[in-house]
Coordinates of C-alpha atoms and ligand atoms in Angstrom, one line a residue:
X1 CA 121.9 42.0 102.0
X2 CA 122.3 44.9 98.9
X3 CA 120.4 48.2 99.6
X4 CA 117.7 48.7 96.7
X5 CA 115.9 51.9 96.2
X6 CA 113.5 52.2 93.0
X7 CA 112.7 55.4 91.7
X8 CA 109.6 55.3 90.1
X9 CA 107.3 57.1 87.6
X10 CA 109.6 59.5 86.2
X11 CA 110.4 60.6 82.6
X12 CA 114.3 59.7 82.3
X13 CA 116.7 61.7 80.5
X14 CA 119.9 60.6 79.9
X15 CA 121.6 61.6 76.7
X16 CA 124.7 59.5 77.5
X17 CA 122.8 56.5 77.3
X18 CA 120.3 57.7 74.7
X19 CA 117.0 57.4 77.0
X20 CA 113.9 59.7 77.4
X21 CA 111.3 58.5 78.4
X22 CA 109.2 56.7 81.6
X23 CA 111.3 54.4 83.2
X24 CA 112.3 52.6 86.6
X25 CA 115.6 53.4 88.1
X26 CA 117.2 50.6 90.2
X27 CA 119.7 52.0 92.3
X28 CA 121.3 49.2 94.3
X29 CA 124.3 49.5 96.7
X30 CA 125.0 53.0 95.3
X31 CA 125.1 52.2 92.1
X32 CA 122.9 52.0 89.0
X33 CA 121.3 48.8 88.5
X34 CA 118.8 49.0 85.9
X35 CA 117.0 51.5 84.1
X36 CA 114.3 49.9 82.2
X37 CA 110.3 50.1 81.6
X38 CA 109.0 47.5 83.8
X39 CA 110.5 46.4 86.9
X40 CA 108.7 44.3 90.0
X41 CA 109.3 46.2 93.0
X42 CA 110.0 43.1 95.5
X43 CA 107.6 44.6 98.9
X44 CA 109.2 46.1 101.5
X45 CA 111.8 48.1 99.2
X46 CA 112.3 51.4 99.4
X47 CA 110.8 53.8 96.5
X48 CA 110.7 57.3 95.9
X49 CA 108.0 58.3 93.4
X50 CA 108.5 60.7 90.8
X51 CA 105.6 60.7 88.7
X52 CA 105.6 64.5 86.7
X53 CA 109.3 64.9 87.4
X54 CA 112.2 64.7 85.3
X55 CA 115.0 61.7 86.5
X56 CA 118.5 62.9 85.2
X57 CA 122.0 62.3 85.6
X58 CA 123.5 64.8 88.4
X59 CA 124.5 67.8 86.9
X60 CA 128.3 68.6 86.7
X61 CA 129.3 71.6 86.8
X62 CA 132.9 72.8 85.3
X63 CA 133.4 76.0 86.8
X64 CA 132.1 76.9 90.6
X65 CA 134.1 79.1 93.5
X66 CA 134.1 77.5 96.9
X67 CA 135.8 80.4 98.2
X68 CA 137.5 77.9 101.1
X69 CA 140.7 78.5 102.7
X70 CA 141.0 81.5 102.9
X71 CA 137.6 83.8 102.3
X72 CA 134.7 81.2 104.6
X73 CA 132.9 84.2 104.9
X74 CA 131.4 84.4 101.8
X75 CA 131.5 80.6 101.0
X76 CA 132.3 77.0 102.3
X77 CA 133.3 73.8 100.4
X78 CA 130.2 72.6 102.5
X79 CA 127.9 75.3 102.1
X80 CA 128.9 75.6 98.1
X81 CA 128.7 71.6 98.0
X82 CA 124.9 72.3 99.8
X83 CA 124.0 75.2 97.1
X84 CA 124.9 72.4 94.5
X85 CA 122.9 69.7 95.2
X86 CA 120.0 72.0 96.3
X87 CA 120.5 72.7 92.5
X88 CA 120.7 69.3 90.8
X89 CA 124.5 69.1 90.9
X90 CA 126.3 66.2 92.1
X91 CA 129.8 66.9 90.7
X92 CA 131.3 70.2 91.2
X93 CA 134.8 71.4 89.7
X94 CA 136.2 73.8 92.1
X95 CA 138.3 77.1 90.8
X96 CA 141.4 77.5 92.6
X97 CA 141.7 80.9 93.1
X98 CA 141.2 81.3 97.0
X99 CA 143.4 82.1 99.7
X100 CA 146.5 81.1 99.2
X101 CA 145.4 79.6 95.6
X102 CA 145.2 75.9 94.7
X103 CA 149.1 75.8 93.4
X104 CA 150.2 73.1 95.9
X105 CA 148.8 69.4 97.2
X106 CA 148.1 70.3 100.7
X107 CA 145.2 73.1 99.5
X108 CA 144.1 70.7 97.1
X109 CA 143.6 68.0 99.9
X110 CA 142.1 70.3 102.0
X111 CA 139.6 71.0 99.8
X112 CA 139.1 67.6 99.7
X113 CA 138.9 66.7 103.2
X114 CA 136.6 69.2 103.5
X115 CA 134.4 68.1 100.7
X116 CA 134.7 64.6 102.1
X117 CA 133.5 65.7 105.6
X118 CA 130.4 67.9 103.8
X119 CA 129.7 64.4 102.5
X120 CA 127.5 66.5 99.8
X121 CA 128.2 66.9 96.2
X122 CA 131.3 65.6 94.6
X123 CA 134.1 68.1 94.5
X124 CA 136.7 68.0 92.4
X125 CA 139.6 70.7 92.3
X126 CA 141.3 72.4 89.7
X127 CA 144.9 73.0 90.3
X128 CA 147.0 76.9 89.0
X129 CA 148.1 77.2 85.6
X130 CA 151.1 79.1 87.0
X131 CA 152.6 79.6 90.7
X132 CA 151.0 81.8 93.1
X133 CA 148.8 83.0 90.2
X134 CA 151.1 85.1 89.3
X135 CA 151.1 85.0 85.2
X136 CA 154.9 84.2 85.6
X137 CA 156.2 80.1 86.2
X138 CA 154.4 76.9 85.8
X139 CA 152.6 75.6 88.9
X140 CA 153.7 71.9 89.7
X141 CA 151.5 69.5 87.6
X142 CA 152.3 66.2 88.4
X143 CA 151.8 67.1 92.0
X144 CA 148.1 68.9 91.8
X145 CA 147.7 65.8 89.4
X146 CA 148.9 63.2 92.1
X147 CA 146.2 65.3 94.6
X148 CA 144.0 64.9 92.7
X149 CA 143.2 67.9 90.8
X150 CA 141.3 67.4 87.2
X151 CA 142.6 70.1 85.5
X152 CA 144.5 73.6 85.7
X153 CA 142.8 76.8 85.7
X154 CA 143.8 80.4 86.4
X155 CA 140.7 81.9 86.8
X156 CA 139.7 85.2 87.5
X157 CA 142.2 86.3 85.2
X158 CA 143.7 85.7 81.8
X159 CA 147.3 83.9 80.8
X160 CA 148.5 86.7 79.4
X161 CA 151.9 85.9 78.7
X162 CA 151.5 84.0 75.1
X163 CA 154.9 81.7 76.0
X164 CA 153.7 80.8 79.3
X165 CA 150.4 80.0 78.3
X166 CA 152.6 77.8 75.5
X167 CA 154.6 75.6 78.1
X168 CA 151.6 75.2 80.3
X169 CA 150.1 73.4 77.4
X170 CA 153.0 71.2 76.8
X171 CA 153.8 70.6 80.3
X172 CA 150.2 69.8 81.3
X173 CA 149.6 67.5 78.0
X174 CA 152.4 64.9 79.6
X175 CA 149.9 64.7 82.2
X176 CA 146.4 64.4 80.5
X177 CA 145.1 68.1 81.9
X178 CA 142.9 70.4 80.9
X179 CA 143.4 74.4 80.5
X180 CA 140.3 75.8 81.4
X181 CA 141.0 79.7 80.2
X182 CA 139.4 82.4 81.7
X183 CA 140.1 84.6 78.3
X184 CA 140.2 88.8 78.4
X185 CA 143.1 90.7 77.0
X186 CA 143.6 92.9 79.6
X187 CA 145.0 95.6 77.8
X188 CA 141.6 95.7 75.7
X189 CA 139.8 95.1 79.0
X190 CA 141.3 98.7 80.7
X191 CA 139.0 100.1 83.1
X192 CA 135.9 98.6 81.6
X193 CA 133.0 97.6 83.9
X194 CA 130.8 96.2 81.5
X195 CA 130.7 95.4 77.4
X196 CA 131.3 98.4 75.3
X197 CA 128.4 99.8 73.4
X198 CA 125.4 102.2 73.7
X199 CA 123.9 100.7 77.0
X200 CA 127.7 102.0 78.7
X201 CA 127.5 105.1 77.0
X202 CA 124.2 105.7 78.2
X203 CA 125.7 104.8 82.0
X204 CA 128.6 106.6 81.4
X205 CA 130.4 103.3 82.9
X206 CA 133.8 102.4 81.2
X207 CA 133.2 99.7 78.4
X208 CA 135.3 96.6 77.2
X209 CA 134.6 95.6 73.9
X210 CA 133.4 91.7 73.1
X211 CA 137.0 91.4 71.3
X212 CA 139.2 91.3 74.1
X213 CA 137.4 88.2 75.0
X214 CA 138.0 87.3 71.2
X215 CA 141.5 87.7 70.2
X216 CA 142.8 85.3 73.5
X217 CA 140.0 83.0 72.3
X218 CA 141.8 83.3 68.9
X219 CA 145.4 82.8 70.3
X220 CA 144.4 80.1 72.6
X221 CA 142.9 78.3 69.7
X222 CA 146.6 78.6 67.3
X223 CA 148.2 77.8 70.9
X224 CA 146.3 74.3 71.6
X225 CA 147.0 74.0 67.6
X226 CA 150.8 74.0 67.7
X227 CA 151.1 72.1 71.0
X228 CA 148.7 69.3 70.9
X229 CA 147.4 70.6 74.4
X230 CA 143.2 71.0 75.4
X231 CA 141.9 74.2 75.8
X232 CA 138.8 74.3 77.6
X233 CA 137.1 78.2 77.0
X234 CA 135.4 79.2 80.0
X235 CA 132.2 81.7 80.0
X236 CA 132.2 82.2 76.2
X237 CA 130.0 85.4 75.9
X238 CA 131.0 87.2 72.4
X239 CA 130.0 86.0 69.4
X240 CA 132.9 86.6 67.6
X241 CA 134.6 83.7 69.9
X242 CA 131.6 81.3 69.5
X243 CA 132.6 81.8 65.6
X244 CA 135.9 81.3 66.0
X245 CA 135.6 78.0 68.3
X246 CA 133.0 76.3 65.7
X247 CA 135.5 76.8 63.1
X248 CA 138.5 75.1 65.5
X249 CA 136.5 72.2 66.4
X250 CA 135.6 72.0 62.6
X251 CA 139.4 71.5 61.9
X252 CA 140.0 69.4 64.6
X253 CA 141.6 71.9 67.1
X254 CA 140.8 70.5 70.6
X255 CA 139.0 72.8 72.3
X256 CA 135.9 72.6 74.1
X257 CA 133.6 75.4 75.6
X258 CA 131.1 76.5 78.2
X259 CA 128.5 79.1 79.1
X260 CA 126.9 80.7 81.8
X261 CA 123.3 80.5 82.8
X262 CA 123.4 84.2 82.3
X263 CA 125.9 85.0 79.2
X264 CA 122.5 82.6 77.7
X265 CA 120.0 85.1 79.2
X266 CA 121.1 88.9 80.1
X267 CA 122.0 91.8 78.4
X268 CA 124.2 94.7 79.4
X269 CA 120.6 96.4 78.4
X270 CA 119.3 94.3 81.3
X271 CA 122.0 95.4 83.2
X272 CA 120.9 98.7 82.2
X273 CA 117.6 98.5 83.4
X274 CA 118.7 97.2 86.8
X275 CA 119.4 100.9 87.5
X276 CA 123.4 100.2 88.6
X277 CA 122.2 96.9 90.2
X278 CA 125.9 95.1 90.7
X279 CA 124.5 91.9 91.0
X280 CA 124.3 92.0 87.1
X281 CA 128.2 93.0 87.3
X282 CA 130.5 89.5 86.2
X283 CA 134.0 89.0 84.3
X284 CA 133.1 88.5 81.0
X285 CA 130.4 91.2 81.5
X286 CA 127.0 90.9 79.9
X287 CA 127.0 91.1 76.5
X288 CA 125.0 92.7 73.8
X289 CA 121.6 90.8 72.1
X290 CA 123.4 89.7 68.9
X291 CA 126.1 88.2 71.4
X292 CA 123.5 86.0 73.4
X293 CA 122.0 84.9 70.3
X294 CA 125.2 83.6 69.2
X295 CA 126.3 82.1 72.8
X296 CA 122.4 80.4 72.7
X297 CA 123.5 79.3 69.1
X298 CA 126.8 78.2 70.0
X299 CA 125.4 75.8 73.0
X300 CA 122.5 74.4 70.5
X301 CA 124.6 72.8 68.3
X302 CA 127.3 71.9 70.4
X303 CA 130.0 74.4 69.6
X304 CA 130.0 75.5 72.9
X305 CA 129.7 72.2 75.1
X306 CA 128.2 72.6 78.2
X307 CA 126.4 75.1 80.4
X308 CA 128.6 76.1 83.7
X309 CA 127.5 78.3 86.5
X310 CA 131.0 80.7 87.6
X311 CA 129.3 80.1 90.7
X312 CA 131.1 83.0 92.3
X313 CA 129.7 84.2 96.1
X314 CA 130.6 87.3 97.2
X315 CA 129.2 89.3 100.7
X316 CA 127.0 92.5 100.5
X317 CA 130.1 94.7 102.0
X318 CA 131.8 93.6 98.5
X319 CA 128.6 94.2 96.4
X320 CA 126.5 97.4 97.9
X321 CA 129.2 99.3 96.4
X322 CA 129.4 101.5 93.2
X323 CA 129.1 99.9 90.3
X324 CA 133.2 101.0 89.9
X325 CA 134.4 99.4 92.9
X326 CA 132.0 96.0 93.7
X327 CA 133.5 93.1 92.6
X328 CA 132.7 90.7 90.0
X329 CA 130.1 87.7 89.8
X330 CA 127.2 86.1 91.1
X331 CA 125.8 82.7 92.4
X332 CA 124.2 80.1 90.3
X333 CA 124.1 76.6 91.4
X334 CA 120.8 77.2 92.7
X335 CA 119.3 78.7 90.0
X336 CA 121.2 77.0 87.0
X337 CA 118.5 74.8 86.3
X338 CA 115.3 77.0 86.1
X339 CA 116.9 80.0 84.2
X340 CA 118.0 77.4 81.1
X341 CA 114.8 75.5 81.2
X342 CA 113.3 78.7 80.3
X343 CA 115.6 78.5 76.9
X344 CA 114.3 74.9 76.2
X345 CA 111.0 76.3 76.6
X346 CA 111.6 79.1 74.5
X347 CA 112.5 76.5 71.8
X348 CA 116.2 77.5 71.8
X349 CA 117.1 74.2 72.3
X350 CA 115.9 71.0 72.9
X351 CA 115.0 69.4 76.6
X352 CA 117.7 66.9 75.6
X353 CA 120.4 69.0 74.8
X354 CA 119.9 70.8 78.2
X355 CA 120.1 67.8 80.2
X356 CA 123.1 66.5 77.8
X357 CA 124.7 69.9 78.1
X358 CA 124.5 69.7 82.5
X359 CA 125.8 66.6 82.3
X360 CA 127.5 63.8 79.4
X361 CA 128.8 67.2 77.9
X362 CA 131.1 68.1 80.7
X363 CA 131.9 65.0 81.6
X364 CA 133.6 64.6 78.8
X365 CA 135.2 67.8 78.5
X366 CA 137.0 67.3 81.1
X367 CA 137.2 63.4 81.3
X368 CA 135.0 62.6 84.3
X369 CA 133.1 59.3 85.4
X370 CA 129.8 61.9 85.7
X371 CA 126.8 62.6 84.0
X372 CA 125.1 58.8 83.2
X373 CA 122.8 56.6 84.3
X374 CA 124.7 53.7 82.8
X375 CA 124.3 50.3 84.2
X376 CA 127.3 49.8 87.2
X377 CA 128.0 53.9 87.1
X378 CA 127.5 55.5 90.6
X379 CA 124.0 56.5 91.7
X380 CA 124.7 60.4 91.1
X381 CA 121.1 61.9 90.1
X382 CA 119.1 64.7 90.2
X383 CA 115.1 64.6 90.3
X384 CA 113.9 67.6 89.3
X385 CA 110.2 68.9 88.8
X386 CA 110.0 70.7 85.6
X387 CA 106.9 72.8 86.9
X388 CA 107.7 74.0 90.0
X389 CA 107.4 77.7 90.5
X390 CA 109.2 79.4 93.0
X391 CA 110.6 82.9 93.4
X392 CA 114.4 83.7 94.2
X393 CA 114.7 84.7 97.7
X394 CA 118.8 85.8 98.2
X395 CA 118.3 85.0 102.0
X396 CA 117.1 81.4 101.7
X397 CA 119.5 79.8 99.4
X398 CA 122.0 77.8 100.7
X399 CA 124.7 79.5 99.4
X400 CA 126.1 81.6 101.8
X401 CA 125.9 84.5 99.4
X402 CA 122.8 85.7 97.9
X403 CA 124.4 88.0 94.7
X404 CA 122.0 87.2 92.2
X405 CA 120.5 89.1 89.8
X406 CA 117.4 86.9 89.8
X407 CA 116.5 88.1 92.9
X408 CA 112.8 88.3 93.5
X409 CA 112.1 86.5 90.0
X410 CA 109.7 83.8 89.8
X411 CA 111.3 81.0 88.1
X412 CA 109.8 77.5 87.0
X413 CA 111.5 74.8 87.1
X414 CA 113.4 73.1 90.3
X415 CA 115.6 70.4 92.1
X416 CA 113.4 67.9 94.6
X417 CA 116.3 65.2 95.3
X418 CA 119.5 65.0 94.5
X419 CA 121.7 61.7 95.3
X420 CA 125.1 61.0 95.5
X421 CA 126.4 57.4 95.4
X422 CA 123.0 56.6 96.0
X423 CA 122.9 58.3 99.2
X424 CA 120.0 60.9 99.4
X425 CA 121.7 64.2 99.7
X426 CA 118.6 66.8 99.4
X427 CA 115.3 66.4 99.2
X428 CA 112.3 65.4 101.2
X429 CA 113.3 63.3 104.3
X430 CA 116.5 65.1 104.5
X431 CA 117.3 68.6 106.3
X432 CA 117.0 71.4 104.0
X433 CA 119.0 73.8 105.8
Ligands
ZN1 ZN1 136.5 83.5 84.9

């Protein structure tokens, strides 16, 4: 006897397979079934109604920090995995700079052991560019590969040797990998804190100036040229390298590009205004007006692909700090949603493209079976309820971080049920916490 559930009454968006619009979804044996406009629901099967909400693919997001081995404190595969699909995302790509660093197959398969045990979102790791994240020899590829790592990442910093960043291509084109680039020269970086300009001045906080984010954007882009290789750009927030990437992709460079829920919406005048608040501290750092405007630009018509969170949890001992010392980033699964529904709203892009650009977009940047509601793909969706307001409370998130700079904001727009496989994984019926 299959398992049916029918979810009914909802306006379906999915870009991948070209549908908006009310429809039934037939989710049978954890798998999509049907998604059409009229479907008899035999008796006695199961339905969830979602009349006034939005029926999407599960988001995927390319860039989150799980913070497990090594730093539990601040975050769990299992609590991160939670945050997600409290969110709306059903596939997360995991960053493997924790303690030790993803640069070997037995932290990769703990990550997934412990992902499989959560039983939550999908997690899939991202292996080291180099060894040890050092900056200095090639991690081993074929193994994080064999473990099952989607692509190679170091995170948290740059690859700043040029040649090395040269051979990782090549090596990790032989096996089909992504470099997911995390790009600021640090030489032009220094001592800054936050973007260069008249809002630092006005701080008297050391600047770094949009460029440095630029120029590796600019090497990176000759670099995937002569080698073949994929460059995938992570955080884009200058618009000189939104500008630089359109013209690569025009050429037929391949690269592809993401931004943050908050390189879309802040400004280092925000930042400003926070009155030293280091939850508006991050690596890019929050750019200037004309920068966003680009970025929003840039993710409108597709130059940057997709929107990803740099989830990035960090305790209170590590933010209540000065601005100087507290480290760098903030959460976002939970909050991904409402803050870039605002820009559809706002008419800076279309309801469409958000949904494509949470979910078919990174799929295919990074050559995933996500983000569709195709007929025979796995039951991974998101219900979401496009009206619901809701203020950010840092202590009831299920993150076990609550470094947000939306704190206290009412925001509209948020995630009811979220299934994985067709399993219901949040949502009503289903513990929240
Ligand atoms: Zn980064």
């Amino acid at each position: 006897m299959s398992e049916l559930l029918f979810i009914e009454g909802g306006r379906v968006i999915d870009p991948a397979g070209g549908v908006d619009g009310v429809r039934t979804v037939v989710v049978r044996d954890g798998t999509i079934a049907e998604v059409a406009e009229r479907v008899e629901r035999p008796r006695d099967v199961r339905a969830l109604d979602a009349r006034g909400r939005w029926v999407t693919p599960g988001f995927v997001d390319l860039h989150v920090h799980l913070r497990e081995p090594g730093q539990e404190y601040k975050e769990t595969v299992a609590t991160g995995a939670r945050a997600a699909v409290a969110g709306g995302f059903t596939t997360i790509v995991a960053m493997p700079n924790t303690r030790p660093v993803n640069d070997n197959a037995s932290v990769t398969e703990l990550v997934l052991a412990r992902a499989a045990a959560a039983g939550l979102a999908r997690v899939l790791p991202v292996g080291c560019i180099s060894r040890g994240q050092a900056g200095e020899e090639l991690a081993e590829y074929g193994e994080l590969k064999g473990a099952g790592c989607v692509a190679l990442s170091d995170d948290g910093k740059p690859v700043a040797s040029s040649s090395l960043m040269r051979r990782a291509l090549e090596y990790a084109k032989a096996f089909g990998l992504p470099l997911a680039v995390h790009e600021e020269d640090p030489g032009l970086v220094g001592k800054g804190v936050m973007n260069e300009g008249p809002a630092a001045t006005r701080l008297g906080l050391k600047g770094s100036p949009p460029q440095a984010e630029e120029v590796m954007v600019l090497r990176d882009i000759a670099l995937a040229e002569l080698t073949g290789g994929r460059v995938h750009f992570q955080h884009v927030s200058a618009a000189g390298s939104v500008r630089a990437i359109r013209e690569a992709k025009r050429r037929g460079v391949r690269v592809t590009a993401e931004a943050t829920p908050h390189h879309l919406t802040l400004t280092d005048e925000d930042l400003a205004a926070s009155g030293y608040d280091t939850d508006y501290k991050m690596a890019p750092p929050l750019r200037s007006a004309e920068d966003v405007r680009a970025v929003r630009e840039g993710l409108a018509d597709g130059t940057i692909d997709c929107i990803a969170t740099d989830h990035a949890p960090h305790s209170k001992v590590e933010k209540d700090l000065e601005f100087d010392a507290a480290l760098n980033g903030i959460v976002g699964l939970e909050t991904a949603f409402p803050v870039c529904l605002a820009l559809a709203r706002t008419g800076v892009l279309s309801e469409r493209r958000l949904v494509e650009a949470m979910t078919a977009s990174p799929a295919r940047a990074f050559g995933l079976a996500a983000g569709t509601l195709a007929r025979g793909a796995p039951a991974d969706l998101a219900v979401l309820d496009p009206a619901a307001e809701w203020v950010v409370d840092p202590g009831r998130l299920h993150s076990k971080s609550g470094n947000t700079p939306w704190k206290g904001r009412r925001l509209t727009g948020r995630c009811t049920h979220a299934l994985v496989g067709g399993r219901l994984v949040f949502g009503e019926g289903k513990a929240d916490r």
